[in-house]
C-alpha atoms as one frame of an Amber mdcrd trajectory, in Angstrom:
protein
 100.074  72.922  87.933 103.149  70.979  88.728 106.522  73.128  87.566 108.248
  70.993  84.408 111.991  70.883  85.099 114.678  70.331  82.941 114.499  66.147
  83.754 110.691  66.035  82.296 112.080  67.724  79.208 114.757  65.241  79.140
 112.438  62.088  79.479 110.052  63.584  77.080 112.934  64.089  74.280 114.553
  60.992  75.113 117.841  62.683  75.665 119.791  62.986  78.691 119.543  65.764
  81.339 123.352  67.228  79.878 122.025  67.511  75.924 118.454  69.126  77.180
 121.024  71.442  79.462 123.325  72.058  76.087 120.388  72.827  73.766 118.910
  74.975  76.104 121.845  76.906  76.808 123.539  77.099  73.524 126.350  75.204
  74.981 128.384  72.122  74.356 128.806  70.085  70.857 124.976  69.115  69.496
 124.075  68.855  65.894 121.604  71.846  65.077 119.011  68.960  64.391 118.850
  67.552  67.964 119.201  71.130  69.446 116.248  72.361  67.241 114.976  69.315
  68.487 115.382  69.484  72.367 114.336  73.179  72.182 110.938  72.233  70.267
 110.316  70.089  73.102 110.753  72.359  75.535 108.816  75.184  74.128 105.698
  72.852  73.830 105.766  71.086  77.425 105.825  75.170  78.368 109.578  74.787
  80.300 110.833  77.368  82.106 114.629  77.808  83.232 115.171  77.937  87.104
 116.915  81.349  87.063 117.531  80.863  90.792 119.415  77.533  90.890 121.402
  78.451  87.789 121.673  81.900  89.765 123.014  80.288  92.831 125.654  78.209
  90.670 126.733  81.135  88.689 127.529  83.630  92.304 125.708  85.898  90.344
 122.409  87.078  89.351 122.360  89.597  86.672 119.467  91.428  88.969 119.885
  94.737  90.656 117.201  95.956  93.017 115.923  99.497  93.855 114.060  99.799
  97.065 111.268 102.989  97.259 108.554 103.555  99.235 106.726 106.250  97.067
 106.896 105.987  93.349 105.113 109.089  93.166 106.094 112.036  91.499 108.502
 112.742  88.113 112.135 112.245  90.222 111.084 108.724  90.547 110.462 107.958
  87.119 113.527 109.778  86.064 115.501 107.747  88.687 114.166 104.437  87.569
 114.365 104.957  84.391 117.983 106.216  84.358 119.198 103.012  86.313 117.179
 101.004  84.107 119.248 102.235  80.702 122.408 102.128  82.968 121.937  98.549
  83.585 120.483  97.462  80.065 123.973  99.297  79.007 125.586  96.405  81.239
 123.422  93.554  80.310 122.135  94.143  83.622 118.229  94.094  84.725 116.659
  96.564  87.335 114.212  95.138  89.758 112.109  97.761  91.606 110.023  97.392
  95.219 108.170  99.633  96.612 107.150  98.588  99.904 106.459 100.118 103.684
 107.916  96.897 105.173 111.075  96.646 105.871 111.508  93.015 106.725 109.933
  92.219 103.224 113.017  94.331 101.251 115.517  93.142 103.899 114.597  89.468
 102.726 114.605  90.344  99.163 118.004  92.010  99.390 119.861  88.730 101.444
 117.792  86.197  99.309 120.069  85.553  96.742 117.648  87.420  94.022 120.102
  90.812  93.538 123.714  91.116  93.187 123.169  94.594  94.856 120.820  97.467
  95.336 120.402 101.442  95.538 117.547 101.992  98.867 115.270 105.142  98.954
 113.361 104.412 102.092 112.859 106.046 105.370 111.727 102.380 106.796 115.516
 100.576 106.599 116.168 101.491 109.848 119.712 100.950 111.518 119.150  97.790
 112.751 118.226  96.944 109.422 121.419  98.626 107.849 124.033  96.437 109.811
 121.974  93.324 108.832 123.057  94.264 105.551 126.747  95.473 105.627 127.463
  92.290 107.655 126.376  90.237 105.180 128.552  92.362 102.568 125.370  92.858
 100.292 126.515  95.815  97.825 124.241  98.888  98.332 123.879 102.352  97.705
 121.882 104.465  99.777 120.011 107.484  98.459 119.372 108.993 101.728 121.833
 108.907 104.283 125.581 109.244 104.820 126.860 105.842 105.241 129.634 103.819
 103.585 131.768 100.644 103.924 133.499  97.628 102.231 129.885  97.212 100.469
 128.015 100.162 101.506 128.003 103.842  99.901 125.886 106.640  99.592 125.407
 108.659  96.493 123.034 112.056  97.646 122.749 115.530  96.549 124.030 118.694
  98.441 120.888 119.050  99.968 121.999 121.276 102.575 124.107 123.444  99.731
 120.688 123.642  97.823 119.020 125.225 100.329 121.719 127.735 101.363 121.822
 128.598  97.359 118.623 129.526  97.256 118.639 131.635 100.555 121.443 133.405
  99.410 120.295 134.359  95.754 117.084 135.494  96.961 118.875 137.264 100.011
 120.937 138.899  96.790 117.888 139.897  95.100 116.518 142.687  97.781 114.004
 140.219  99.104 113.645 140.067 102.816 109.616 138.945 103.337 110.102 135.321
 102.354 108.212 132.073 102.196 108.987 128.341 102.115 107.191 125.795 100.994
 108.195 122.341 102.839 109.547 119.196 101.112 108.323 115.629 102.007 108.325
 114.946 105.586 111.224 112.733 106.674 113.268 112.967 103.974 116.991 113.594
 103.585 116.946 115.861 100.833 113.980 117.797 102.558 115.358 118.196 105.741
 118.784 119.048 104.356 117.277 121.641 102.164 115.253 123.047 104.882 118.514
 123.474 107.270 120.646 124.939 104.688 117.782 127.838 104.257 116.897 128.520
 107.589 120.891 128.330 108.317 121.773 131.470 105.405 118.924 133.118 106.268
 119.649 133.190 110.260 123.489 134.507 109.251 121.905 137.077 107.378 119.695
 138.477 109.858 116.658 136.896 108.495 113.392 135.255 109.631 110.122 133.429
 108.015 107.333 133.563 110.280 105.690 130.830 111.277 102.703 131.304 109.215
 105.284 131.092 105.773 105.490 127.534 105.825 103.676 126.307 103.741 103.686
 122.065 103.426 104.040 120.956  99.605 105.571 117.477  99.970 107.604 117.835
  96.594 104.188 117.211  95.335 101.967 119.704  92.536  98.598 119.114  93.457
  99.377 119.607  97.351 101.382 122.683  96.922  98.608 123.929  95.118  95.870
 123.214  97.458  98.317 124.316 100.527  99.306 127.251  98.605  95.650 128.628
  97.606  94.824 128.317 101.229  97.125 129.924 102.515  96.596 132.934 100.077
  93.059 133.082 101.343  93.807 133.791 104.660  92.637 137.099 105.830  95.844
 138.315 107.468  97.691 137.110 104.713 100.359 139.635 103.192 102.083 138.438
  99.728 106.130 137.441 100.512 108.871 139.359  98.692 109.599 135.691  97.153
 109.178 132.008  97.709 111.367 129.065  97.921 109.339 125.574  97.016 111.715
 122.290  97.949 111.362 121.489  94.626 110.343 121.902  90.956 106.964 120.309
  91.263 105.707 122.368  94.319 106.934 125.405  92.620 104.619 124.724  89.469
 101.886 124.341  92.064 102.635 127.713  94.047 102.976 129.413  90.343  99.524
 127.775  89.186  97.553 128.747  92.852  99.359 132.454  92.440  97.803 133.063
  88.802  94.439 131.538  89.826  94.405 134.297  93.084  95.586 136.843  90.119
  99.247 137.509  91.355 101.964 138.006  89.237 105.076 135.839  88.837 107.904
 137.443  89.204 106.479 141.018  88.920 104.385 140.416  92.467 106.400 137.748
  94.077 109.526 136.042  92.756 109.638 131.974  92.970 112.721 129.540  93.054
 112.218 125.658  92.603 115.127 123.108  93.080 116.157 119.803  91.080 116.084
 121.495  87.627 113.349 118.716  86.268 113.264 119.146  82.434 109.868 120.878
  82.188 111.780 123.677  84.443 112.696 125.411  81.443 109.115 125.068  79.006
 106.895 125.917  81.826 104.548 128.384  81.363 106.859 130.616  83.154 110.258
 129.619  82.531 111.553 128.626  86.443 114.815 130.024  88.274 115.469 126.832
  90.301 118.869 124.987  91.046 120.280 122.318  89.071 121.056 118.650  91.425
 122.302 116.754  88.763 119.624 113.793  89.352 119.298 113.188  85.880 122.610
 111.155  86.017 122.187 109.581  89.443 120.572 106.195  88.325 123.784 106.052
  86.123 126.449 106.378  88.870 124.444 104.319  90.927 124.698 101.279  88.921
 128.113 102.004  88.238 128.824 102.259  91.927 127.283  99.312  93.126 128.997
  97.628  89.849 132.714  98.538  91.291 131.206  97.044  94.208 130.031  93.669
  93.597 133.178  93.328  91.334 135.284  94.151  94.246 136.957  96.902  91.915
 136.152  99.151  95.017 134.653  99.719  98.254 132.376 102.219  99.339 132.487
 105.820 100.208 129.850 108.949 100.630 129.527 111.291  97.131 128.122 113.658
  97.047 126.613 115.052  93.349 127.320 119.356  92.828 123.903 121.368  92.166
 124.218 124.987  90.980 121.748 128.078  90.374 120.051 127.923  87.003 118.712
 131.784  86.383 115.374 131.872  84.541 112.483 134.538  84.704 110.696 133.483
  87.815 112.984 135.954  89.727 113.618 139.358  89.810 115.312 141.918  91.623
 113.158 143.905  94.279 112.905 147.272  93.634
């Protein structure tokens, strides 16, 4: 079906391209019976405004982008959802890709769609990166430390999440410990996993290969991972656990009551991120608190000082801190 433009309209109303444009737009001096008018028109020959041209004219889109390649799991919906209030609060609206191909977002980004964009996504590679600081496109990156006239990064302390959590458990009398693995390649994963491994070595301590346990910030898989590795015959219960995050912790907790252990009175558990459900779950969870609740916020208001040239871009870096519940205790 060929696309009606604003010149059809104006042929069909017998108006000129300037009054459709004023009716349309609210603008300019029209009686209210010829705007009524010109809009009636419209509606029934099914117009619709080319956002993009008047985009182009305007400099500006009104469109700001987040680029994922998971949407899975309840930090994503808390992400998108915060930066989608943050930019309704601006008269802003949030576009969101998810996509494994990096020329596709690349495109997207420089295409004149977005005004700027926060990126979650192991597949913007460096080459990919420069593309986009030389052509001063306003980003914020979730998961590396980068920053220039139009490029920031806004992460958590991963690293100082995982040394918290070495440290309190380290506090606690526990020495037999366990870990249960974040998402592979991912910032906050790997930083979490270094800070850990880095308190515990200072301390004196090791995990054991067999320890690890993958949970890919996921439930379900932590579960699964975490039942198996129960079942093994040479298997002997850890002093206390640290899951990457919230969600693999609920999944160690559920595979530990289904095997009949006891949480914290057999093994004590830590989680990280502080999701909401931290504090109803069955067993109310010690964890550490990152603060990503109000991350979609700054990151609109980031890329907002940004594109308004208000000011240029720099690495922050959001403070977490140990939330105490009743999934720890001290070993006796």
């Amino acid at each position: 079906m060929k696309r009606v433009t604003i010149k059809d309209v104006a042929k069909e109303a017998g108006v000129s391209i300037t009054t459709v444009s004023h009716a349309l737009s609210g603008k300019g001096i029209l009686s209210s019976e010829t705007r009524a008018y010109v809009q009636s028109v419209a509606k029934r020959m099914n117009y619709v405004p080319d956002l993009y041209g008047s985009n182009l004219r305007k400099k500006s889109t009104g469109n700001i982008g987040l680029f994922i390649s998971s949407a899975r799991g309840d930090y994503y919906g808390i992400l998108i959802d915060s930066m989608a209030a943050a930019c309704k609060s601006r008269g802003l609206t949030l576009n969101v890709t998810i996509s494994d191909q990096h020329d596709v977002m690349v495109s997207h980004m420089l295409g004149g769609f977005l005004d700027g964009a926060a990126i979650l996504s192991e597949h913007i590679d460096e080459q990919d990166t420069e593309r986009i600081s030389r052509a001063e496109f306003p980003v914020v990156f979730l998961d590396r430390k980068i920053y220039g006239t139009s490029t920031a990064s806004l992460l958590f302390d991963a690293y100082g999440e995982g040394r918290i959590a070495a440290e309190y458990l380290l506090r606690l009398g526990h020495k037999r410990l366990a870990y249960i693995q974040g998402a592979s390649h991912n910032y906050d994963s790997e930083g979490r996993t270094a800070g850990f491994y880095t308190a515990l070595k200072e301390a004196g301590v090791s995990i054991a290969e067999e320890d690890v346990i993958y949970g890919g910030f996921d439930r379900d898989l932590a579960y699964h991972n975490m039942i198996a590795y129960l079942e093994r015959t040479d298997m002997h219960l850890p002093d206390a656990i640290f899951a990457a995050n919230d969600l693999s912790a609920f999944g160690c907790i559920n595979a530990l009551m289904a095997k009949g252990y006891r949480v914290p009175e057999d093994v004590s558990i830590i989680g990280c991120d502080d999701v909401e459900q931290s504090g109803f779950y069955r067993y109310s969870l010690t964890t550490i608190h990152t603060n990503f609740e109000k991350q979609g916020e700054l990151i609109v208001n980031k890329l907002m000082d940004m594109i308004q040239k208000k000011e240029q871009g720099e690495v922050v870096q959001l403070e977490s801190y140990l939330v105490e519940r009743s999934t720890c205790r001290r070993k006796e």
